[in-house]
GROMACS .gro file of C-alpha atoms in nm:
model
  153
    1MET     CA    1  -7.093  -4.215   3.133
    2GLU     CA    2  -7.231  -4.236   2.775
    3ASN     CA    3  -7.170  -4.541   2.581
    4GLU     CA    4  -6.982  -4.438   2.268
    5GLU     CA    5  -6.981  -4.665   1.974
    6ALA     CA    6  -6.678  -4.684   1.740
    7PRO     CA    7  -6.758  -4.543   1.403
    8ILE     CA    8  -6.850  -4.806   1.148
    9GLU     CA    9  -6.607  -4.790   0.848
   10SER     CA   10  -6.791  -4.802   0.528
   11PHE     CA   11  -6.640  -4.964   0.212
   12ALA     CA   12  -6.676  -4.865  -0.148
   13SER     CA   13  -6.795  -5.125  -0.400
   14PRO     CA   14  -6.520  -5.255  -0.631
   15LYS     CA   15  -6.751  -5.203  -0.925
   16ASP     CA   16  -6.719  -4.829  -0.871
   17LYS     CA   17  -6.343  -4.832  -0.884
   18LEU     CA   18  -6.129  -4.815  -1.213
   19ILE     CA   19  -5.786  -4.954  -1.210
   20LEU     CA   20  -5.527  -4.888  -1.496
   21VAL     CA   21  -5.287  -5.178  -1.558
   22VAL     CA   22  -4.970  -5.084  -1.746
   23ASP     CA   23  -4.723  -5.358  -1.855
   24ASP     CA   24  -4.566  -5.452  -2.179
   25ASP     CA   25  -4.614  -5.823  -2.121
   26LYS     CA   26  -4.966  -5.929  -2.244
   27ASN     CA   27  -4.962  -6.229  -2.015
   28ILE     CA   28  -4.896  -6.017  -1.702
   29ARG     CA   29  -5.163  -5.780  -1.814
   30TYR     CA   30  -5.402  -6.071  -1.853
   31LEU     CA   31  -5.320  -6.213  -1.510
   32PHE     CA   32  -5.383  -5.876  -1.335
   33GLU     CA   33  -5.694  -5.822  -1.531
   34THR     CA   34  -5.839  -6.166  -1.434
   35TYR     CA   35  -5.772  -6.113  -1.070
   36LEU     CA   36  -5.907  -5.763  -1.058
   37VAL     CA   37  -6.225  -5.833  -1.269
   38ASN     CA   38  -6.295  -6.144  -1.045
   39GLN     CA   39  -6.285  -5.899  -0.752
   40GLY     CA   40  -6.538  -5.677  -0.919
   41PHE     CA   41  -6.312  -5.389  -1.036
   42GLN     CA   42  -6.329  -5.208  -1.368
   43VAL     CA   43  -5.993  -5.256  -1.534
   44VAL     CA   44  -5.825  -5.067  -1.843
   45MET     CA   45  -5.517  -5.212  -1.987
   46ALA     CA   46  -5.217  -5.022  -2.144
   47THR     CA   47  -4.905  -5.158  -2.301
   48ASP     CA   48  -4.664  -4.882  -2.197
   49GLY     CA   49  -4.644  -4.528  -2.056
   50LEU     CA   50  -4.763  -4.358  -2.383
   51ASP     CA   51  -5.059  -4.584  -2.419
   52ALA     CA   52  -5.136  -4.531  -2.049
   53THR     CA   53  -5.131  -4.143  -2.100
   54SER     CA   54  -5.384  -4.171  -2.370
   55LYS     CA   55  -5.607  -4.389  -2.147
   56LEU     CA   56  -5.596  -4.113  -1.887
   57GLU     CA   57  -5.743  -3.863  -2.135
   58LYS     CA   58  -6.066  -4.049  -2.111
   59LYS     CA   59  -6.084  -4.097  -1.736
   60VAL     CA   60  -5.853  -4.083  -1.438
   61PRO     CA   61  -5.843  -4.420  -1.266
   62ASP     CA   62  -5.870  -4.482  -0.893
   63LEU     CA   63  -5.542  -4.676  -0.892
   64VAL     CA   64  -5.250  -4.730  -1.137
   65VAL     CA   65  -5.060  -5.049  -1.143
   66ALA     CA   66  -4.746  -5.003  -1.360
   67ASP     CA   67  -4.444  -5.213  -1.446
   68LEU     CA   68  -4.124  -5.031  -1.392
   69MET     CA   69  -3.937  -5.140  -1.705
   70MET     CA   70  -4.117  -5.110  -2.037
   71PRO     CA   71  -4.003  -5.002  -2.375
   72GLY     CA   72  -4.096  -4.656  -2.501
   73GLN     CA   73  -4.198  -4.452  -2.188
   74SER     CA   74  -4.097  -4.655  -1.886
   75GLY     CA   75  -4.322  -4.702  -1.584
   76TYR     CA   76  -4.091  -4.464  -1.391
   77GLU     CA   77  -4.125  -4.193  -1.647
   78PHE     CA   78  -4.498  -4.246  -1.663
   79MET     CA   79  -4.533  -4.239  -1.290
   80ARG     CA   80  -4.342  -3.915  -1.272
   81SER     CA   81  -4.579  -3.765  -1.542
   82LEU     CA   82  -4.897  -3.839  -1.357
   83PRO     CA   83  -4.923  -3.501  -1.168
   84GLY     CA   84  -4.902  -3.317  -1.487
   85LEU     CA   85  -5.193  -3.545  -1.636
   86GLY     CA   86  -5.423  -3.462  -1.352
   87ALA     CA   87  -5.371  -3.783  -1.178
   88GLY     CA   88  -5.132  -3.674  -0.909
   89ALA     CA   89  -5.351  -3.789  -0.620
   90THR     CA   90  -5.387  -4.138  -0.781
   91PRO     CA   91  -5.221  -4.413  -0.581
   92ILE     CA   92  -4.964  -4.626  -0.773
   93PHE     CA   93  -4.862  -4.982  -0.739
   94VAL     CA   94  -4.508  -5.046  -0.886
   95ILE     CA   95  -4.448  -5.396  -1.018
   96THR     CA   96  -4.095  -5.513  -1.150
   97GLY     CA   97  -3.923  -5.826  -1.260
   98SER     CA   98  -3.583  -5.650  -1.218
   99ALA     CA   99  -3.359  -5.735  -0.930
  100LEU     CA  100  -3.331  -5.393  -0.756
  101ASP     CA  101  -3.105  -5.315  -0.455
  102PHE     CA  102  -3.267  -5.196  -0.130
  103SER     CA  103  -3.175  -4.828  -0.193
  104THR     CA  104  -3.335  -4.827  -0.544
  105VAL     CA  105  -3.656  -4.980  -0.394
  106ASP     CA  106  -3.655  -4.735  -0.121
  107MET     CA  107  -3.606  -4.444  -0.367
  108ILE     CA  108  -3.894  -4.556  -0.579
  109LYS     CA  109  -4.126  -4.603  -0.272
  110ARG     CA  110  -4.069  -4.239  -0.186
  111GLU     CA  111  -4.195  -4.117  -0.529
  112ALA     CA  112  -4.518  -3.918  -0.490
  113GLY     CA  113  -4.822  -4.150  -0.518
  114VAL     CA  114  -4.632  -4.485  -0.480
  115SER     CA  115  -4.819  -4.670  -0.215
  116GLU     CA  116  -4.711  -5.038  -0.288
  117PHE     CA  117  -4.406  -5.198  -0.456
  118PHE     CA  118  -4.416  -5.562  -0.576
  119SER     CA  119  -4.150  -5.786  -0.727
  120LYS     CA  120  -4.248  -6.032  -0.996
  121PRO     CA  121  -4.371  -6.302  -0.946
  122VAL     CA  122  -4.628  -6.107  -0.770
  123LYS     CA  123  -4.800  -6.289  -0.472
  124MET     CA  124  -5.166  -6.223  -0.596
  125GLY     CA  125  -5.322  -6.271  -0.250
  126HIS     CA  126  -5.098  -5.993  -0.111
  127PHE     CA  127  -5.168  -5.782  -0.415
  128ILE     CA  128  -5.548  -5.819  -0.409
  129ALA     CA  129  -5.554  -5.741  -0.030
  130ALA     CA  130  -5.329  -5.428  -0.096
  131VAL     CA  131  -5.571  -5.315  -0.365
  132HIS     CA  132  -5.882  -5.343  -0.136
  133ARG     CA  133  -5.696  -5.172   0.140
  134THR     CA  134  -5.583  -4.885  -0.068
  135LEU     CA  135  -5.912  -4.833  -0.237
  136LYS     CA  136  -6.113  -4.904   0.086
  137THR     CA  137  -6.331  -5.164  -0.091
  138LYS     CA  138  -6.476  -5.478   0.036
  139PRO     CA  139  -6.369  -5.817  -0.128
  140PRO     CA  140  -6.664  -6.014  -0.286
  141SER     CA  141  -6.850  -6.232  -0.039
  142THR     CA  142  -6.726  -6.578   0.007
  143ASP     CA  143  -7.046  -6.709   0.143
  144THR     CA  144  -7.141  -6.891  -0.169
  145GLN     CA  145  -6.797  -7.031  -0.228
  146SER     CA  146  -6.698  -7.371  -0.092
  147ARG     CA  147  -6.433  -7.349   0.185
  148GLY     CA  148  -6.347  -7.719   0.121
  149ILE     CA  149  -6.390  -8.023   0.339
  150ASN     CA  150  -6.498  -7.817   0.650
  151ASP     CA  151  -6.821  -7.726   0.462
  152ARG     CA  152  -6.915  -8.090   0.471
  153LEU     CA  153  -6.867  -8.140   0.847
   0.00000   0.00000   0.00000
């Protein structure tokens, strides 16, 4: 019997992945940008669905992170327009500060392209893990970062 090895899963580099963050709150955009850039991702910011649509004319991102409730074109309307913009295969993370009932959340999760749903305040550890899982990227090495007191033992 031959010894079969399991296939080794290869990971993409975060620097090769572009993420479009769409939120009308500049503090939220900055928070997501900071976390994503620290992971090595390229990030483009948009203030609403219309601004995001103009950003898509330049390049289709590998992931869209969109707030659900925004003035102008809402995140929901923007998300529904993605297939017509050539970004139908782009995974979408929906974020919202609105209190939604289970059936509404379930309906949103069933939309084409929606792969994750987060309520604000977003647990950034879970968010970053979901980004890496969705984009099949490897988090930056923690070898050079201190793990705390255990490093000194």
